[in-house]
Amino acid sequence: MSQEKLDSLLNNRWFVALFLFFTVFIYFWNIWLNDIWIPNEAFYAEAAREMLEKKDFLDIYYNYEPRLNKPPMTYWLVAISYLIFGINEFATRFPIVLTALGSNILVYLIGKELFDRKVGIVAAAVMAFSFQFVINSRYASPEVPLTFFFTLTLYFFIVGYRRRRFFYILLSYIALGLTILTKGYPYLIVIGAIVIFYLLFENGFRLREFFKDLKFLHLEIGIPIAIVIGFSWYVYAYMKFGQDFVEVTLRETIHRALTKKSKGFSDLFFYFIAILWGFLPYSIMVYYSTFKAIKDKVKGLLFPLVWLLTMLVIFTIAKGKIPVYIIQAHGAMSIMVAYYLVRYSPKSKIDKVFYSVSLLIPVAIAVIVIAGMVYIFKLDYMYYIAAIFPILYLVRYREIRLLPFISMLVLFYVFVVSVLPVVEKFRPYDKIGIAINDNVPEKNIPLYVENRFWHNLPFYARRKVYRDIPTKKIIKLSTEKPLLALIKPETYKKINGAVILWEGYLYKKGSESRFAILLKYVFKALHGDFSGFEKRYLIYKRWVR
């Protein structure tokens, strides 16, 4: 596709409106139909529910026990959503979707600030459908809210710095405080490093100019503002929980970063591999764009380049490694990719090959995945048309720059509309909750779970859930008081007078957040093999003195 044709497309208001419609559609579609995911989403859903139940927005409890692992921002956002929409799955995810869309808007604004509107639009499109980001935008966790406040901080900084407007710098300090309230004080270090290295490179390591810019930032004003906002809850939690809070905070930050066992040489490539799958469909293009940005010394790309490389260095040095840690760099990668999609045309044959291959390989992967989903989950054969749609688009328009975006949009459409509903049939937690609350409305009667625990049960049970209770204790409890329990069929036979409120299969192969493994066992179950699930009875036995 010629740049003129791409420019014409980006100037077309109908095209931009269609992109916005499909983005909002994919982000919001079905978010109310899927049960709470475990374990991460369950923590935020249930803790926010307990905030409303206790009318206490400062103390964070999950399953009626203190949960001090993360600062409160995500809990607050979910709790506010509950106040507006009621306590349900839609309300749990609504603020996450809003902050995801907000992050896309911020990436558009940064792209527009550094280059122009077209780069901004494409950057937002690339960000909106990067695999890891859009998956995380569909359930409650701090990663997407963190991305929003993180990107908001950098947006205010770059606008204030380029325009020499301290008002925007002041707003960036406020946003930095909110970032700390979302995921913790380490992000003061991460964002601070990005700003410092950017100023050093921007000034060519001329220290006089660097310190002049540093003076413009008025750190003596801004850092205290960020600390007062970001550390306010830390001070409160320490005063309330004391040494317990200190130990949890150190374990979640310092110990995770410095003392976790390293896997050796492979750790150096952890995030490079995470980007390869997490930033699909433009992940290979990220490495192409990074190489070209360094080689060509494109001035406008210095900020996203420093943003990306600083995060890669910091999190590669840190011993604790989780793929979601790099999501906050998706904005930087999106801007770099957008620049080379909108403003660059390869000239040499070898450059054209690398450029084309970096765009076409992810498209091939998407086509194979779509076809695989249709076959594995026995979807309607008409979905095979969706699988070959990117190929038809390529043949018709001979355009590859937006082809990865289109292929990923089709993939997410098939996944959200057709695959997730199939998976949801094997996640009956809402049905368990309905059976509990319809038949045992007394909240003072807890739920006992035999020899296992599913983290989203407290949210649906609306009461205390006791986990990993031995079989002998379950049987003994049945003779001492009213018993509400989720037990195995063989245990049910040993309890006289119990009524079955629900029976069915529950996933037993660890966390459902390991989605690929869950899909494997759902596929097996669809073919009659329930080896990834176990039969359970929800029983209730009244107690008579």
XYZ file of C-alpha atoms in Angstrom:
545
model
C 0.000 0.000 0.000
C 1.337 3.437 -0.935
C 1.694 6.016 1.793
C -0.746 8.230 -0.109
C -3.400 5.535 0.073
C -2.734 4.941 3.774
C -2.922 8.699 4.425
C -6.241 8.830 2.611
C -7.564 6.002 4.770
C -6.451 7.693 7.992
C -8.049 10.949 6.877
C -11.346 9.150 6.281
C -13.647 9.923 9.212
C -15.761 6.842 8.513
C -12.700 4.598 8.792
C -11.672 6.187 12.086
C -15.256 5.951 13.384
C -15.411 2.266 12.365
C -12.141 1.599 14.192
C -13.488 3.275 17.339
C -16.729 1.291 17.118
C -14.997 -2.083 16.794
C -12.538 -1.226 19.578
C -15.326 -0.357 22.015
C -17.334 -3.387 20.825
C -14.505 -5.864 21.386
C -13.604 -4.350 24.758
C -17.141 -4.341 26.140
C -18.639 -7.392 24.455
C -19.498 -10.207 26.881
C -17.638 -8.735 29.872
C -20.792 -9.300 31.923
C -21.245 -12.926 30.825
C -17.978 -14.404 32.079
C -17.665 -15.474 35.712
C -14.925 -13.909 37.809
C -11.519 -15.317 36.820
C -9.164 -16.770 39.402
C -7.078 -16.015 41.254
C -6.221 -12.407 40.429
C -9.621 -11.023 39.480
C -11.240 -12.744 42.444
C -9.071 -10.763 44.863
C -10.190 -7.413 43.443
C -13.838 -8.348 42.930
C -14.316 -9.752 46.417
C -12.207 -7.149 48.240
C -14.202 -4.344 46.613
C -17.455 -6.098 47.551
C -16.296 -6.357 51.162
C -15.406 -2.645 51.107
C -19.049 -1.859 50.384
C -20.292 -4.433 52.867
C -18.143 -2.980 55.658
C -18.511 0.624 54.414
C -14.733 0.889 54.773
C -12.663 2.013 51.775
C -9.289 2.084 53.520
C -8.939 -1.417 54.929
C -8.604 -4.062 52.218
C -9.964 -7.527 53.021
C -10.360 -10.612 50.873
C -12.434 -13.485 52.263
C -12.655 -11.392 55.466
C -8.905 -11.495 55.976
C -6.493 -8.540 55.473
C -5.055 -8.323 51.963
C -2.110 -5.951 51.912
C -0.358 -7.122 48.751
C -1.255 -4.157 46.540
C -2.209 -0.481 47.030
C -5.921 0.379 46.887
C -6.512 2.188 43.580
C -7.855 -0.820 41.628
C -10.035 -1.856 44.577
C -11.411 1.688 44.764
C -12.205 1.807 41.051
C -14.107 -1.491 41.239
C -15.917 -0.441 44.426
C -17.034 2.844 42.829
C -18.289 0.863 39.844
C -20.268 -1.367 42.233
C -21.897 1.726 43.728
C -23.063 2.759 40.238
C -23.944 -0.574 38.591
C -24.394 -2.948 41.510
C -22.223 -5.911 42.424
C -21.822 -8.000 39.282
C -19.276 -9.061 36.680
C -19.939 -6.086 34.413
C -19.311 -3.623 37.236
C -16.137 -5.502 38.196
C -14.641 -5.045 34.730
C -16.148 -1.723 33.703
C -13.401 0.487 35.236
C -10.748 -1.786 33.738
C -12.223 -1.350 30.262
C -12.475 2.416 30.801
C -8.822 2.684 31.812
C -7.871 0.507 28.820
C -9.687 2.848 26.451
C -8.163 5.800 28.326
C -4.691 4.316 27.812
C -5.363 4.057 24.068
C -6.436 7.704 23.977
C -3.282 8.751 25.822
C -1.100 6.853 23.345
C -2.927 8.662 20.525
C -2.237 12.008 22.221
C 1.457 11.232 22.752
C 1.807 10.099 19.119
C 0.083 13.284 18.001
C 2.321 15.406 20.245
C 5.515 13.804 18.960
C 4.483 13.563 15.302
C 0.965 14.112 13.995
C -2.623 12.896 14.138
C -2.044 9.978 11.754
C 0.775 8.498 13.804
C -1.407 8.967 16.883
C -4.359 7.107 15.346
C -2.243 4.168 14.208
C -0.413 4.038 17.563
C -3.771 3.837 19.356
C -4.910 1.063 16.990
C -1.713 -0.930 17.528
C -2.001 -0.506 21.306
C -5.714 -1.330 21.392
C -5.235 -4.769 19.855
C -1.865 -5.809 21.215
C -2.548 -9.302 22.516
C -1.462 -9.015 26.133
C -3.030 -5.593 26.655
C -6.466 -6.456 25.319
C -6.553 -9.760 27.243
C -5.719 -7.953 30.492
C -8.382 -5.341 29.746
C -11.082 -8.012 30.095
C -10.677 -8.807 33.776
C -10.046 -6.892 36.985
C -6.383 -6.590 37.898
C -4.089 -3.599 38.482
C -2.136 -3.943 35.222
C -4.444 -1.891 32.996
C -5.236 0.853 35.565
C -1.479 1.021 36.176
C -0.900 1.391 32.427
C -3.391 4.262 32.351
C -1.860 6.253 35.227
C 1.684 5.376 34.101
C 0.969 6.625 30.577
C -0.899 9.649 31.937
C 2.198 10.603 33.928
C 4.436 10.378 30.860
C 1.903 12.223 28.683
C 1.758 15.199 31.032
C 5.545 15.147 31.331
C 6.309 15.145 27.602
C 3.679 17.797 26.846
C 4.901 20.034 29.665
C 8.553 19.547 28.742
C 8.123 20.171 25.011
C 5.834 23.159 25.486
C 7.716 24.452 28.551
C 4.491 24.559 30.552
C 5.028 23.736 34.224
C 1.277 23.264 34.737
C 1.480 19.989 32.790
C 4.561 18.964 34.771
C 2.560 19.566 37.954
C -0.208 17.333 36.609
C 2.398 14.656 35.862
C 3.422 14.613 39.538
C -0.220 14.147 40.559
C -0.556 11.304 38.035
C 2.669 9.803 39.394
C 1.136 9.742 42.870
C -1.900 7.929 41.482
C 0.442 5.472 39.728
C 2.057 4.666 43.080
C -1.412 4.207 44.595
C -2.158 1.662 41.866
C 0.839 -0.692 41.972
C 3.363 0.630 44.464
C 6.384 2.807 45.082
C 8.754 0.967 42.643
C 7.075 2.886 39.819
C 8.459 6.116 41.240
C 11.854 4.644 40.365
C 10.775 3.325 36.948
C 9.179 6.561 35.744
C 11.950 8.636 37.310
C 14.542 6.613 35.391
C 12.649 7.088 32.109
C 12.526 10.879 32.616
C 16.180 11.166 33.667
C 17.549 9.067 30.803
C 15.336 10.887 28.308
C 16.647 14.281 29.460
C 20.236 13.004 29.307
C 19.850 11.729 25.737
C 17.769 14.732 24.658
C 20.565 17.034 25.796
C 23.335 14.892 24.312
C 24.683 14.241 27.818
C 25.558 17.925 28.180
C 25.220 18.145 31.937
C 24.674 21.914 32.065
C 21.632 21.604 29.768
C 20.483 18.497 31.614
C 20.481 20.218 35.006
C 18.768 23.225 33.453
C 15.908 20.962 32.328
C 15.932 19.214 35.690
C 15.536 22.591 37.369
C 12.537 23.330 35.131
C 10.830 20.208 36.507
C 10.933 21.641 40.059
C 11.564 18.317 41.756
C 11.435 20.061 45.125
C 7.725 20.737 44.466
C 6.715 17.693 42.468
C 8.293 14.804 44.361
C 6.638 15.771 47.678
C 3.273 16.006 45.870
C 3.721 12.517 44.384
C 4.854 11.119 47.735
C 1.957 12.646 49.682
C -0.563 11.194 47.197
C 1.156 7.861 46.562
C 2.302 7.035 50.077
C -0.776 8.237 51.958
C -2.311 4.751 52.036
C 1.052 3.200 52.934
C 1.214 5.384 56.047
C -2.358 4.474 57.006
C -1.809 0.740 56.408
C 1.370 0.785 58.500
C -0.425 2.541 61.357
C -3.265 -0.021 61.165
C -1.401 -3.282 60.506
C 2.157 -2.500 61.634
C 4.867 -5.079 60.991
C 2.512 -7.378 59.058
C 2.093 -4.664 56.451
C 5.843 -4.020 56.280
C 6.581 -7.710 55.728
C 3.981 -8.073 52.966
C 5.150 -4.885 51.222
C 8.809 -5.933 51.323
C 7.912 -9.392 50.031
C 5.903 -7.924 47.138
C 8.598 -5.400 46.138
C 12.180 -5.654 47.396
C 12.251 -9.411 47.931
C 10.558 -10.113 44.602
C 12.983 -7.830 42.757
C 16.218 -8.801 44.500
C 15.972 -12.173 46.216
C 13.879 -14.347 43.909
C 15.878 -17.231 42.472
C 17.255 -16.462 39.030
C 16.954 -18.898 36.128
C 20.348 -17.806 34.865
C 21.177 -16.752 31.326
C 17.625 -17.302 30.044
C 16.398 -14.474 32.284
C 18.179 -11.990 30.023
C 15.717 -12.834 27.234
C 12.563 -13.177 29.324
C 10.941 -9.901 28.274
C 12.163 -10.097 24.694
C 10.222 -13.359 24.421
C 7.261 -11.885 26.339
C 7.080 -9.073 23.769
C 7.103 -11.579 20.896
C 3.784 -13.093 21.977
C 2.422 -10.307 24.179
C 2.622 -7.560 21.566
C 1.191 -9.572 18.689
C 0.365 -8.772 15.938
C 3.081 -6.094 15.663
C 5.657 -7.743 17.938
C 8.236 -8.484 15.231
C 7.707 -4.957 13.922
C 8.739 -3.673 17.377
C 12.231 -5.089 16.939
C 12.413 -3.784 13.381
C 11.289 -0.324 14.547
C 13.685 -0.304 17.497
C 16.630 -1.175 15.268
C 15.639 1.447 12.677
C 14.993 4.133 15.311
C 18.492 3.661 16.757
C 20.116 3.450 13.320
C 18.242 6.398 11.773
C 18.360 8.558 14.946
C 14.784 9.778 14.478
C 14.504 12.591 17.025
C 10.777 12.191 17.683
C 11.294 8.512 18.544
C 13.807 9.226 21.299
C 11.138 9.477 23.989
C 9.355 6.144 23.270
C 12.730 4.488 22.630
C 14.087 5.535 26.040
C 10.732 4.606 27.608
C 10.941 1.056 26.205
C 14.644 0.411 26.753
C 14.641 1.772 30.310
C 11.824 -0.579 31.280
C 13.533 -3.522 29.588
C 16.769 -2.851 31.467
C 15.105 -2.340 34.879
C 12.855 -5.385 34.713
C 15.576 -7.567 33.221
C 17.854 -6.677 36.141
C 15.048 -7.406 38.642
C 15.009 -11.105 39.522
C 11.231 -11.425 39.810
C 9.868 -11.670 36.279
C 6.235 -11.716 35.158
C 5.148 -10.988 31.542
C 2.601 -8.338 32.600
C 5.389 -6.111 33.952
C 6.162 -4.994 30.397
C 2.578 -3.956 29.532
C 3.345 -0.385 30.599
C 5.826 -0.224 27.695
C 3.128 -1.070 25.120
C 2.470 2.623 24.557
C 6.111 3.229 23.637
C 6.177 0.232 21.297
C 2.908 1.319 19.674
C 4.243 4.793 18.863
C 7.451 3.427 17.365
C 5.588 0.896 15.229
C 3.065 3.540 14.139
C 5.831 5.844 12.947
C 7.274 3.154 10.689
C 3.843 2.215 9.394
C 2.789 5.772 8.577
C 5.970 7.683 7.767
C 8.374 5.135 6.391
C 8.736 3.216 3.143
C 11.614 0.723 2.802
C 13.901 1.389 -0.142
C 16.401 -1.462 -0.467
C 15.346 -5.005 -1.335
C 16.639 -6.447 1.928
C 14.832 -3.743 3.903
C 11.613 -4.471 2.030
C 11.940 -8.175 2.853
C 12.459 -7.550 6.578
C 9.655 -4.992 6.631
C 7.207 -7.330 4.895
C 8.158 -10.429 6.871
C 7.740 -8.602 10.197
C 4.156 -7.818 9.188
C 3.161 -11.056 7.436
C 4.360 -13.662 9.973
C 1.893 -12.498 12.679
C -0.887 -12.523 10.087
C -0.127 -16.156 9.268
C -0.164 -16.977 12.987
C -3.537 -15.251 13.414
C -5.072 -17.123 10.470
C -3.871 -20.477 11.860
C -5.143 -19.646 15.359
C -8.582 -18.592 14.058
C -8.922 -21.772 12.006
C -7.723 -23.804 15.005
C -10.313 -22.236 17.298
C -13.096 -23.001 14.817
C -12.000 -26.641 14.576
C -11.176 -27.287 18.250
C -14.293 -25.683 19.707
C -16.616 -26.969 17.004
C -17.763 -23.531 15.944
C -20.010 -22.905 12.959
C -18.237 -23.587 9.667
C -19.021 -20.030 8.576
C -16.227 -18.921 10.903
C -13.729 -20.394 8.452
C -14.574 -17.379 6.292
C -13.358 -15.220 9.167
C -10.145 -17.265 9.223
C -9.362 -16.513 5.586
C -10.655 -12.923 5.666
C -7.146 -11.444 6.168
C -5.977 -13.377 3.092
C -8.923 -12.076 1.061
C -8.137 -8.545 2.238
C -4.510 -8.950 1.155
C -5.470 -10.264 -2.289
C -8.023 -7.495 -2.823
C -6.112 -4.463 -1.534
C -2.451 -5.572 -1.713
C -1.915 -3.819 1.611
C 0.171 -5.206 4.471
C 0.643 -2.327 6.920
C -2.771 -2.602 8.510
C -3.160 -6.322 7.772
C -1.857 -7.480 11.203
C -4.330 -5.142 12.898
C -7.210 -6.502 10.798
C -6.217 -10.126 11.394
C -6.021 -9.575 15.157
C -9.370 -7.773 15.173
C -10.953 -10.807 13.467
C -9.204 -13.167 15.897
C -10.483 -11.307 18.944
C -13.966 -11.125 17.473
C -14.128 -14.907 17.039
C -12.555 -15.479 20.453
C -14.826 -13.110 22.381
C -18.083 -13.867 20.580
C -17.750 -17.627 20.155
C -14.910 -19.225 22.132
C -15.369 -17.563 25.533
C -19.045 -18.644 25.772
C -17.932 -22.259 25.230
C -15.289 -21.989 27.960
C -17.805 -20.342 30.287
C -19.942 -23.486 30.323
C -17.141 -25.103 32.317
C -17.003 -22.296 34.893
C -20.249 -22.627 36.919
C -19.232 -20.431 39.858
C -22.180 -18.050 39.452
C -24.562 -21.033 39.574
C -22.914 -22.182 42.809
C -23.385 -18.684 44.221
C -27.055 -18.598 43.251
C -27.631 -22.031 44.832
C -25.958 -20.874 48.062
C -27.732 -17.550 48.450
C -31.153 -18.822 47.381
C -31.102 -21.763 49.797
C -28.898 -20.525 52.642
C -29.441 -16.757 52.946
C -27.927 -16.621 56.454
C -24.524 -14.968 55.903
C -23.220 -16.232 59.240
C -23.166 -19.783 57.859
C -19.796 -20.155 56.108
C -18.916 -22.332 53.141
C -16.437 -25.159 53.696
C -14.466 -26.451 50.694
C -13.053 -29.945 50.949
C -9.327 -30.327 50.165
C -9.201 -27.490 47.651
C -9.981 -23.816 47.093
C -11.339 -21.796 44.204
C -10.498 -18.121 44.733
C -13.694 -16.712 43.235
C -16.002 -18.627 45.586
C -16.027 -15.865 48.278
C -17.338 -13.379 45.688
C -20.257 -15.602 44.680
C -20.920 -17.139 48.102
C -21.114 -13.658 49.724
C -19.731 -15.116 52.964
C -16.615 -16.517 54.579
C -15.163 -19.511 52.736
C -12.907 -21.956 54.568
C -10.420 -23.635 52.277
C -8.683 -27.023 52.139
C -10.787 -28.591 54.865
C -9.875 -32.280 55.410
C -12.572 -34.867 54.729
C -12.670 -36.051 58.362
C -13.259 -32.517 59.609
C -16.096 -31.987 57.083
C -17.817 -35.133 58.383
C -17.288 -34.051 61.991
C -18.674 -30.566 61.340
C -21.844 -32.125 59.920
C -22.625 -33.427 63.423
C -21.885 -30.195 65.266
C -23.626 -27.339 63.407
C -25.336 -26.382 60.131
C -23.032 -27.402 57.301
C -22.716 -25.713 53.911
C -19.944 -27.453 51.999
C -18.516 -28.094 48.552
C -17.456 -31.728 48.721
C -16.551 -34.788 46.702
C -19.250 -37.379 45.863
C -17.680 -40.036 48.083
C -17.793 -37.671 51.073
C -21.463 -36.941 50.467
C -22.244 -40.620 51.010
C -20.828 -40.350 54.549
C -23.021 -37.414 55.609
C -26.561 -38.319 56.596
C -29.414 -35.897 55.942
C -27.543 -33.532 53.612
C -29.373 -31.955 50.675
C -27.612 -31.419 47.354
C -28.010 -27.780 46.227
C -25.813 -28.062 43.137
C -23.695 -30.688 41.418
C -21.265 -30.389 38.570
C -17.643 -30.223 37.471
C -15.010 -27.702 38.573
C -11.588 -27.067 37.032
C -8.766 -28.652 39.058
C -5.570 -28.008 37.099
C -4.432 -24.874 38.883
C -5.139 -21.271 38.038
C -7.517 -20.451 35.196
C -5.238 -17.499 34.433
C -3.033 -20.048 32.654
C -5.563 -19.852 29.884
C -3.849 -22.066 27.319
C -3.877 -24.984 29.781
C -7.529 -24.306 30.618
C -8.385 -24.342 26.892
C -6.630 -27.703 26.512
C -8.798 -29.295 29.192
C -11.961 -27.626 27.920
C -11.194 -29.149 24.515
C -10.779 -32.563 26.160
C -14.041 -32.126 28.068
C -15.868 -31.279 24.844
C -14.747 -34.710 23.630
C -15.800 -36.518 26.813
C -12.520 -36.431 28.742
C -13.047 -34.607 32.062
C -9.548 -35.282 33.413
C -9.027 -31.560 33.990
C -12.152 -31.276 36.134
C -13.528 -32.919 39.243
C -17.064 -33.737 40.306
C -18.344 -31.728 43.267
C -21.547 -31.521 45.294
C -22.678 -28.386 47.042
C -24.545 -29.690 50.100
C -26.399 -28.201 53.023
C -27.305 -29.992 56.208
C -29.454 -28.381 58.853
C -28.462 -29.004 62.420
C -30.984 -29.984 65.054
C -29.984 -30.075 68.719
